[in-house]
Amino acid sequence: MSSKVFVSHGDIILDNVYDGDLNLIKQDGGGSNWNSLYNLSYMGETCYAIGTCGKDKEGDIAISSLKNHGVNVDFIRRDDITTSIMNIIIPNKSKLGDDTIIHSWYSPITNKRTLFFREDLPTNIPQELENKEIYVLLDKFETVNLEFINNIKNKKVCLDIGHVRFIEHFSKQYLINFFKNGNLVQLNNNVAPLLFERLQIENEFELFDLLDLDLLVITKGKKGASFIFKENDKFVCVDKSPEVIAEVVDSSGAGDAFFATVIKEYAYADKIDKNFISHTFDIANKASRDVIGQLGSRRN
């Protein structure tokens, strides 16, 4: 049995999916970090969810979505709070002429905010994991998340920087101090230039060097991804493009499936080189295609 364990930390989130006429058509677990953890469990890895949610039916659905696919949910605390909800609206193509997906922190029905990030989260790693090799997945960078990773000794930290709104209220120095805990970082090409500006650096090579990473991945949607690593003390960038472009039903979760696959390959790799990149991109891209070809952010 592998000694590797994959762990994520934060608020448990429910996805409410609406069609273009604002009919609720699906409810399922959501949140980028939880989607990635779900995908790792789907691929047969040992996964633990550590966080909190409400004692409501929304929390029941979100937790069941993880538990039913093998994620250990024993360390999710149920509080007298309202479970956070991400609202996903899939426009009717016939009406709007495109397939742009809307993600909102506010209910399209009541216009009230439904997504919150709380500081009162459990921060201790379960005792049963103390001698394991722990891979921590995070997509939020609050002080409580930092406290959590600081409580773990034998760890690799994998950060998904998916949206500028999760970093815009932090100082440059705070972001550097947090991100320097990272071993593997994924960000998309929309966030990258804004992050470079915040950190006062010029490009992905400076970011890789500043954070002393093992691997930096910049995703580019249908155009593929760039992988930055170090080989023989030199920075190497490998650009990969997909051979197959899938038809999009719902783009939610594509980056999370990609990230989860990269994390798994990274966890078991002897070294990072061009062969590793080619192999990893091919299977990560397929995982993304599997997700965007269906409704919802997680593979069924």
mmCIF file of C-alpha atoms in Angstrom:
data_model
loop_
_atom_site.group_PDB
_atom_site.id
_atom_site.type_symbol
_atom_site.label_atom_id
_atom_site.label_comp_id
_atom_site.label_asym_id
_atom_site.label_seq_id
_atom_site.Cartn_x
_atom_site.Cartn_y
_atom_site.Cartn_z
ATOM 1 C CA MET A 1 0.000 0.000 0.000
ATOM 2 C CA SER A 2 1.306 3.448 -0.917
ATOM 3 C CA SER A 3 2.408 5.744 1.897
ATOM 4 C CA LYS A 4 1.280 8.752 -0.148
ATOM 5 C CA VAL A 5 -1.810 10.608 1.000
ATOM 6 C CA PHE A 6 -3.555 13.536 -0.673
ATOM 7 C CA VAL A 7 -5.215 16.130 1.552
ATOM 8 C CA SER A 8 -7.153 19.330 1.009
ATOM 9 C CA HIS A 9 -8.293 21.996 3.452
ATOM 10 C CA GLY A 10 -11.003 24.628 3.517
ATOM 11 C CA ASP A 11 -14.733 25.274 3.355
ATOM 12 C CA ILE A 12 -16.762 22.442 1.858
ATOM 13 C CA ILE A 13 -18.678 23.841 -1.135
ATOM 14 C CA LEU A 14 -21.812 22.861 -3.039
ATOM 15 C CA ASP A 15 -22.287 23.650 -6.735
ATOM 16 C CA ASN A 16 -25.749 24.770 -7.816
ATOM 17 C CA VAL A 17 -25.948 24.460 -11.602
ATOM 18 C CA TYR A 18 -28.584 26.457 -13.503
ATOM 19 C CA ASP A 19 -29.555 26.564 -17.147
ATOM 20 C CA GLY A 20 -29.909 29.802 -19.069
ATOM 21 C CA ASP A 21 -33.485 30.207 -17.829
ATOM 22 C CA LEU A 22 -32.255 29.894 -14.222
ATOM 23 C CA ASN A 23 -33.773 26.477 -13.657
ATOM 24 C CA LEU A 24 -31.765 24.502 -11.099
ATOM 25 C CA ILE A 25 -30.638 21.430 -13.036
ATOM 26 C CA LYS A 26 -27.924 19.893 -10.839
ATOM 27 C CA GLN A 27 -26.512 19.987 -7.303
ATOM 28 C CA ASP A 28 -23.147 18.418 -6.555
ATOM 29 C CA GLY A 29 -20.013 18.978 -4.545
ATOM 30 C CA GLY A 30 -17.832 21.811 -5.838
ATOM 31 C CA GLY A 31 -14.789 23.954 -5.113
ATOM 32 C CA SER A 32 -11.565 23.640 -7.109
ATOM 33 C CA ASN A 33 -9.542 21.998 -4.360
ATOM 34 C CA TRP A 34 -12.317 19.509 -3.595
ATOM 35 C CA ASN A 35 -12.798 18.740 -7.282
ATOM 36 C CA SER A 36 -9.096 17.970 -7.550
ATOM 37 C CA LEU A 37 -9.196 15.812 -4.421
ATOM 38 C CA TYR A 38 -12.253 14.002 -5.797
ATOM 39 C CA ASN A 39 -10.378 13.312 -9.036
ATOM 40 C CA LEU A 40 -7.391 11.914 -7.167
ATOM 41 C CA SER A 41 -9.686 9.578 -5.240
ATOM 42 C CA TYR A 42 -11.355 8.662 -8.553
ATOM 43 C CA MET A 43 -7.873 7.651 -9.750
ATOM 44 C CA GLY A 44 -7.436 5.349 -6.759
ATOM 45 C CA GLU A 45 -5.425 7.547 -4.380
ATOM 46 C CA THR A 46 -5.949 7.853 -0.610
ATOM 47 C CA CYS A 47 -7.585 11.217 0.016
ATOM 48 C CA TYR A 48 -8.681 13.173 3.088
ATOM 49 C CA ALA A 49 -10.929 16.231 3.257
ATOM 50 C CA ILE A 50 -10.316 18.534 6.231
ATOM 51 C CA GLY A 51 -12.617 21.491 6.704
ATOM 52 C CA THR A 52 -16.070 22.605 7.735
ATOM 53 C CA CYS A 53 -19.585 23.069 6.412
ATOM 54 C CA GLY A 54 -23.128 23.506 7.647
ATOM 55 C CA LYS A 55 -25.449 20.905 9.160
ATOM 56 C CA ASP A 56 -27.866 21.613 6.331
ATOM 57 C CA LYS A 57 -28.959 19.522 3.335
ATOM 58 C CA GLU A 58 -26.454 21.376 1.128
ATOM 59 C CA GLY A 59 -23.650 20.174 3.383
ATOM 60 C CA ASP A 60 -25.064 16.634 3.246
ATOM 61 C CA ILE A 61 -24.928 16.644 -0.557
ATOM 62 C CA ALA A 62 -21.420 18.122 -0.720
ATOM 63 C CA ILE A 63 -20.006 15.652 1.814
ATOM 64 C CA SER A 64 -21.770 12.661 0.236
ATOM 65 C CA SER A 65 -20.300 13.562 -3.147
ATOM 66 C CA LEU A 66 -16.802 13.184 -1.682
ATOM 67 C CA LYS A 67 -17.540 10.179 0.535
ATOM 68 C CA ASN A 68 -19.304 8.197 -2.186
ATOM 69 C CA HIS A 69 -16.166 8.359 -4.319
ATOM 70 C CA GLY A 70 -13.730 7.269 -1.627
ATOM 71 C CA VAL A 71 -12.592 10.509 0.021
ATOM 72 C CA ASN A 72 -12.233 10.243 3.806
ATOM 73 C CA VAL A 73 -14.637 12.832 5.266
ATOM 74 C CA ASP A 74 -14.228 11.942 8.959
ATOM 75 C CA PHE A 75 -12.418 15.210 9.614
ATOM 76 C CA ILE A 76 -15.019 17.565 8.169
ATOM 77 C CA ARG A 77 -16.596 19.497 11.023
ATOM 78 C CA ARG A 78 -20.326 20.290 10.812
ATOM 79 C CA ASP A 79 -21.140 23.685 12.303
ATOM 80 C CA ASP A 80 -24.278 25.795 12.757
ATOM 81 C CA ILE A 81 -23.547 27.714 9.583
ATOM 82 C CA THR A 82 -24.864 27.795 6.035
ATOM 83 C CA THR A 83 -22.880 25.658 3.616
ATOM 84 C CA SER A 84 -21.183 27.737 0.931
ATOM 85 C CA ILE A 85 -22.643 27.516 -2.580
ATOM 86 C CA MET A 86 -21.066 28.330 -5.938
ATOM 87 C CA ASN A 87 -23.694 29.241 -8.531
ATOM 88 C CA ILE A 88 -22.919 28.039 -12.059
ATOM 89 C CA ILE A 89 -25.060 29.276 -14.937
ATOM 90 C CA ILE A 90 -24.823 27.564 -18.304
ATOM 91 C CA PRO A 91 -26.299 29.902 -20.936
ATOM 92 C CA ASN A 92 -28.666 28.615 -23.587
ATOM 93 C CA LYS A 93 -26.542 28.655 -26.729
ATOM 94 C CA SER A 94 -29.546 29.253 -28.925
ATOM 95 C CA LYS A 95 -30.268 32.453 -27.021
ATOM 96 C CA LEU A 96 -26.834 33.832 -26.240
ATOM 97 C CA GLY A 97 -24.821 32.439 -29.120
ATOM 98 C CA ASP A 98 -21.916 31.164 -27.000
ATOM 99 C CA ASP A 99 -21.074 28.658 -24.307
ATOM 100 C CA THR A 100 -19.661 31.026 -21.708
ATOM 101 C CA ILE A 101 -20.090 29.602 -18.217
ATOM 102 C CA ILE A 102 -20.896 32.021 -15.395
ATOM 103 C CA HIS A 103 -19.571 31.324 -11.883
ATOM 104 C CA SER A 104 -21.071 33.554 -9.224
ATOM 105 C CA TRP A 105 -20.763 33.946 -5.480
ATOM 106 C CA TYR A 106 -24.330 35.279 -5.522
ATOM 107 C CA SER A 107 -27.599 33.429 -6.058
ATOM 108 C CA PRO A 108 -29.146 34.267 -9.434
ATOM 109 C CA ILE A 109 -32.555 33.829 -7.788
ATOM 110 C CA THR A 110 -32.214 35.936 -4.606
ATOM 111 C CA ASN A 111 -29.106 37.990 -5.478
ATOM 112 C CA LYS A 112 -27.792 37.204 -1.996
ATOM 113 C CA ARG A 113 -24.208 36.094 -1.452
ATOM 114 C CA THR A 114 -23.935 32.326 -1.027
ATOM 115 C CA LEU A 115 -20.165 31.698 -0.980
ATOM 116 C CA PHE A 116 -18.090 32.494 2.105
ATOM 117 C CA PHE A 117 -14.574 31.646 3.277
ATOM 118 C CA ARG A 118 -14.201 31.172 6.995
ATOM 119 C CA GLU A 119 -11.168 31.463 9.233
ATOM 120 C CA ASP A 120 -12.591 29.048 11.812
ATOM 121 C CA LEU A 121 -11.344 25.841 10.223
ATOM 122 C CA PRO A 122 -9.688 22.779 11.785
ATOM 123 C CA THR A 123 -5.931 23.082 11.302
ATOM 124 C CA ASN A 124 -4.486 19.873 12.749
ATOM 125 C CA ILE A 125 -3.561 16.939 10.563
ATOM 126 C CA PRO A 126 -5.162 13.620 11.648
ATOM 127 C CA GLN A 127 -2.806 11.618 13.844
ATOM 128 C CA GLU A 128 -3.166 8.594 11.576
ATOM 129 C CA LEU A 129 -1.402 10.540 8.800
ATOM 130 C CA GLU A 130 1.631 11.701 10.768
ATOM 131 C CA ASN A 131 3.997 9.137 9.223
ATOM 132 C CA LYS A 132 2.619 9.449 5.702
ATOM 133 C CA GLU A 133 3.993 11.356 2.730
ATOM 134 C CA ILE A 134 1.350 14.069 2.438
ATOM 135 C CA TYR A 135 0.482 16.029 -0.680
ATOM 136 C CA VAL A 136 -1.538 19.122 0.220
ATOM 137 C CA LEU A 137 -3.862 20.672 -2.384
ATOM 138 C CA LEU A 138 -4.899 24.290 -1.892
ATOM 139 C CA ASP A 139 -6.703 26.870 -3.987
ATOM 140 C CA LYS A 140 -7.173 29.446 -1.189
ATOM 141 C CA PHE A 141 -4.337 31.256 0.559
ATOM 142 C CA GLU A 142 -5.792 32.539 3.816
ATOM 143 C CA THR A 143 -3.818 32.571 7.074
ATOM 144 C CA VAL A 144 -5.792 29.554 8.311
ATOM 145 C CA ASN A 145 -4.620 27.565 5.259
ATOM 146 C CA LEU A 146 -1.047 28.616 6.007
ATOM 147 C CA GLU A 147 -1.438 27.503 9.628
ATOM 148 C CA PHE A 148 -2.669 24.127 8.397
ATOM 149 C CA ILE A 149 0.274 23.432 6.102
ATOM 150 C CA ASN A 150 2.704 24.632 8.771
ATOM 151 C CA ASN A 151 1.352 21.883 11.038
ATOM 152 C CA ILE A 152 2.413 19.177 8.550
ATOM 153 C CA LYS A 153 5.979 17.885 8.581
ATOM 154 C CA ASN A 154 6.458 15.494 5.669
ATOM 155 C CA LYS A 155 4.641 17.320 2.877
ATOM 156 C CA LYS A 156 4.601 18.545 -0.678
ATOM 157 C CA VAL A 157 2.375 21.551 -1.306
ATOM 158 C CA CYS A 158 0.447 21.851 -4.579
ATOM 159 C CA LEU A 159 -1.164 25.244 -5.231
ATOM 160 C CA ASP A 160 -3.853 26.006 -7.787
ATOM 161 C CA ILE A 161 -3.939 29.773 -8.388
ATOM 162 C CA GLY A 162 -7.144 29.858 -10.365
ATOM 163 C CA HIS A 163 -8.501 33.376 -9.980
ATOM 164 C CA VAL A 164 -7.107 36.789 -9.143
ATOM 165 C CA ARG A 165 -9.910 37.410 -6.627
ATOM 166 C CA PHE A 166 -8.270 34.871 -4.301
ATOM 167 C CA ILE A 167 -5.019 36.845 -4.168
ATOM 168 C CA GLU A 168 -5.979 40.483 -4.793
ATOM 169 C CA HIS A 169 -6.412 41.486 -1.133
ATOM 170 C CA PHE A 170 -3.028 40.148 0.039
ATOM 171 C CA SER A 171 0.238 42.055 0.121
ATOM 172 C CA LYS A 172 3.118 41.143 -2.154
ATOM 173 C CA GLN A 173 5.194 39.875 0.768
ATOM 174 C CA TYR A 174 2.369 37.753 2.156
ATOM 175 C CA LEU A 175 1.851 36.093 -1.218
ATOM 176 C CA ILE A 176 5.560 35.384 -1.598
ATOM 177 C CA ASN A 177 5.777 33.942 1.921
ATOM 178 C CA PHE A 178 2.768 31.715 1.272
ATOM 179 C CA PHE A 179 3.661 30.598 -2.240
ATOM 180 C CA LYS A 180 7.220 29.740 -1.197
ATOM 181 C CA ASN A 181 5.688 26.777 0.619
ATOM 182 C CA GLY A 182 4.673 25.431 -2.782
ATOM 183 C CA ASN A 183 6.442 22.654 -4.658
ATOM 184 C CA LEU A 184 4.020 22.471 -7.569
ATOM 185 C CA VAL A 185 2.040 25.496 -8.765
ATOM 186 C CA GLN A 186 -0.627 25.639 -11.457
ATOM 187 C CA LEU A 187 -2.121 28.895 -12.731
ATOM 188 C CA ASN A 188 -3.978 29.823 -15.880
ATOM 189 C CA ASN A 189 -2.934 32.309 -18.527
ATOM 190 C CA ASN A 190 -5.517 34.847 -17.356
ATOM 191 C CA VAL A 191 -4.167 34.950 -13.806
ATOM 192 C CA ALA A 192 -0.471 34.732 -14.732
ATOM 193 C CA PRO A 193 0.109 38.349 -15.909
ATOM 194 C CA LEU A 194 -1.823 39.738 -12.939
ATOM 195 C CA LEU A 195 0.180 37.617 -10.518
ATOM 196 C CA PHE A 196 3.436 38.731 -12.149
ATOM 197 C CA GLU A 197 2.339 42.337 -11.687
ATOM 198 C CA ARG A 198 1.448 41.797 -8.028
ATOM 199 C CA LEU A 199 4.797 40.142 -7.318
ATOM 200 C CA GLN A 200 6.701 42.681 -9.454
ATOM 201 C CA ILE A 201 8.278 40.076 -11.683
ATOM 202 C CA GLU A 202 8.471 39.838 -15.467
ATOM 203 C CA ASN A 203 7.614 36.270 -16.419
ATOM 204 C CA GLU A 204 7.088 32.621 -15.501
ATOM 205 C CA PHE A 205 10.822 31.951 -15.188
ATOM 206 C CA GLU A 206 11.172 34.621 -12.519
ATOM 207 C CA LEU A 207 8.186 33.142 -10.689
ATOM 208 C CA PHE A 208 9.663 29.646 -10.851
ATOM 209 C CA ASP A 209 12.984 30.940 -9.533
ATOM 210 C CA LEU A 210 11.455 33.189 -6.862
ATOM 211 C CA LEU A 211 9.410 30.350 -5.385
ATOM 212 C CA ASP A 212 12.073 27.654 -5.913
ATOM 213 C CA LEU A 213 9.513 25.264 -7.413
ATOM 214 C CA ASP A 214 9.794 21.720 -8.689
ATOM 215 C CA LEU A 215 7.213 22.375 -11.408
ATOM 216 C CA LEU A 216 5.178 25.336 -12.660
ATOM 217 C CA VAL A 217 2.198 24.743 -14.958
ATOM 218 C CA ILE A 218 0.406 27.492 -16.878
ATOM 219 C CA THR A 219 -2.820 26.283 -18.479
ATOM 220 C CA LYS A 220 -4.146 27.936 -21.632
ATOM 221 C CA GLY A 221 -7.544 26.353 -22.200
ATOM 222 C CA LYS A 222 -7.935 24.926 -25.701
ATOM 223 C CA LYS A 223 -4.366 26.009 -26.506
ATOM 224 C CA GLY A 224 -2.847 23.553 -24.032
ATOM 225 C CA ALA A 225 -0.331 24.294 -21.289
ATOM 226 C CA SER A 226 3.232 25.346 -20.567
ATOM 227 C CA PHE A 227 5.409 23.390 -18.137
ATOM 228 C CA ILE A 228 8.412 25.066 -16.509
ATOM 229 C CA PHE A 229 11.002 22.999 -14.670
ATOM 230 C CA LYS A 230 14.734 22.846 -14.090
ATOM 231 C CA GLU A 231 17.115 20.487 -15.852
ATOM 232 C CA ASN A 232 20.901 20.548 -15.469
ATOM 233 C CA ASP A 233 20.598 23.857 -13.566
ATOM 234 C CA LYS A 234 18.804 25.490 -16.515
ATOM 235 C CA PHE A 235 15.193 26.612 -16.778
ATOM 236 C CA VAL A 236 13.211 24.647 -19.343
ATOM 237 C CA CYS A 237 9.789 25.527 -20.749
ATOM 238 C CA VAL A 238 7.833 22.914 -22.699
ATOM 239 C CA ASP A 239 4.663 24.003 -24.501
ATOM 240 C CA LYS A 240 2.079 21.317 -25.193
ATOM 241 C CA SER A 241 -1.041 21.570 -27.351
ATOM 242 C CA PRO A 242 -3.932 19.098 -27.479
ATOM 243 C CA GLU A 243 -4.363 16.943 -30.558
ATOM 244 C CA VAL A 244 -8.098 16.605 -29.912
ATOM 245 C CA ILE A 245 -10.393 19.555 -29.128
ATOM 246 C CA ALA A 246 -13.446 18.322 -27.238
ATOM 247 C CA GLU A 247 -16.909 19.771 -27.592
ATOM 248 C CA VAL A 248 -17.746 21.745 -24.450
ATOM 249 C CA VAL A 249 -20.882 20.866 -22.510
ATOM 250 C CA ASP A 250 -19.721 22.466 -19.241
ATOM 251 C CA SER A 251 -16.178 23.775 -18.797
ATOM 252 C CA SER A 252 -16.450 23.765 -14.981
ATOM 253 C CA GLY A 253 -13.834 21.516 -13.420
ATOM 254 C CA ALA A 254 -11.610 21.099 -16.486
ATOM 255 C CA GLY A 255 -8.623 22.757 -14.816
ATOM 256 C CA ASP A 256 -9.231 20.790 -11.620
ATOM 257 C CA ALA A 257 -9.123 17.462 -13.461
ATOM 258 C CA PHE A 258 -5.939 18.590 -15.205
ATOM 259 C CA PHE A 259 -4.378 19.671 -11.891
ATOM 260 C CA ALA A 260 -5.259 16.420 -10.130
ATOM 261 C CA THR A 261 -3.642 14.372 -12.882
ATOM 262 C CA VAL A 262 -0.488 16.489 -12.824
ATOM 263 C CA ILE A 263 -0.289 16.098 -9.038
ATOM 264 C CA LYS A 264 -0.571 12.309 -9.234
ATOM 265 C CA GLU A 265 2.122 12.050 -11.905
ATOM 266 C CA TYR A 266 4.345 14.439 -9.943
ATOM 267 C CA ALA A 267 3.896 12.421 -6.753
ATOM 268 C CA TYR A 268 5.155 9.219 -8.376
ATOM 269 C CA ALA A 269 7.775 10.651 -10.741
ATOM 270 C CA ASP A 270 11.437 9.774 -10.391
ATOM 271 C CA LYS A 271 12.355 12.975 -12.203
ATOM 272 C CA ILE A 272 10.779 15.798 -14.150
ATOM 273 C CA ASP A 273 11.943 15.931 -17.763
ATOM 274 C CA LYS A 274 10.461 16.242 -21.253
ATOM 275 C CA ASN A 275 9.284 12.623 -21.268
ATOM 276 C CA PHE A 276 7.458 13.236 -17.982
ATOM 277 C CA ILE A 277 5.841 16.376 -19.429
ATOM 278 C CA SER A 278 4.640 14.637 -22.604
ATOM 279 C CA HIS A 279 3.156 11.708 -20.709
ATOM 280 C CA THR A 280 1.570 13.912 -18.047
ATOM 281 C CA PHE A 281 0.036 16.342 -20.518
ATOM 282 C CA ASP A 282 -1.551 13.580 -22.567
ATOM 283 C CA ILE A 283 -3.376 11.971 -19.657
ATOM 284 C CA ALA A 284 -4.178 15.294 -17.928
ATOM 285 C CA ASN A 285 -5.662 16.641 -21.143
ATOM 286 C CA LYS A 286 -7.798 13.516 -21.507
ATOM 287 C CA ALA A 287 -9.050 13.942 -17.938
ATOM 288 C CA SER A 288 -10.091 17.518 -18.789
ATOM 289 C CA ARG A 289 -11.894 16.338 -21.921
ATOM 290 C CA ASP A 290 -13.823 13.787 -19.881
ATOM 291 C CA VAL A 291 -15.079 16.561 -17.586
ATOM 292 C CA ILE A 292 -16.016 19.224 -20.127
ATOM 293 C CA GLY A 293 -18.001 16.703 -22.153
ATOM 294 C CA GLN A 294 -20.578 16.302 -19.378
ATOM 295 C CA LEU A 295 -22.683 18.439 -17.055
ATOM 296 C CA GLY A 296 -20.989 19.253 -13.741
ATOM 297 C CA SER A 297 -17.422 19.733 -12.546
ATOM 298 C CA ARG A 298 -16.610 16.122 -11.597
ATOM 299 C CA ARG A 299 -16.206 12.924 -13.597
ATOM 300 C CA ASN A 300 -19.064 10.489 -13.108
#
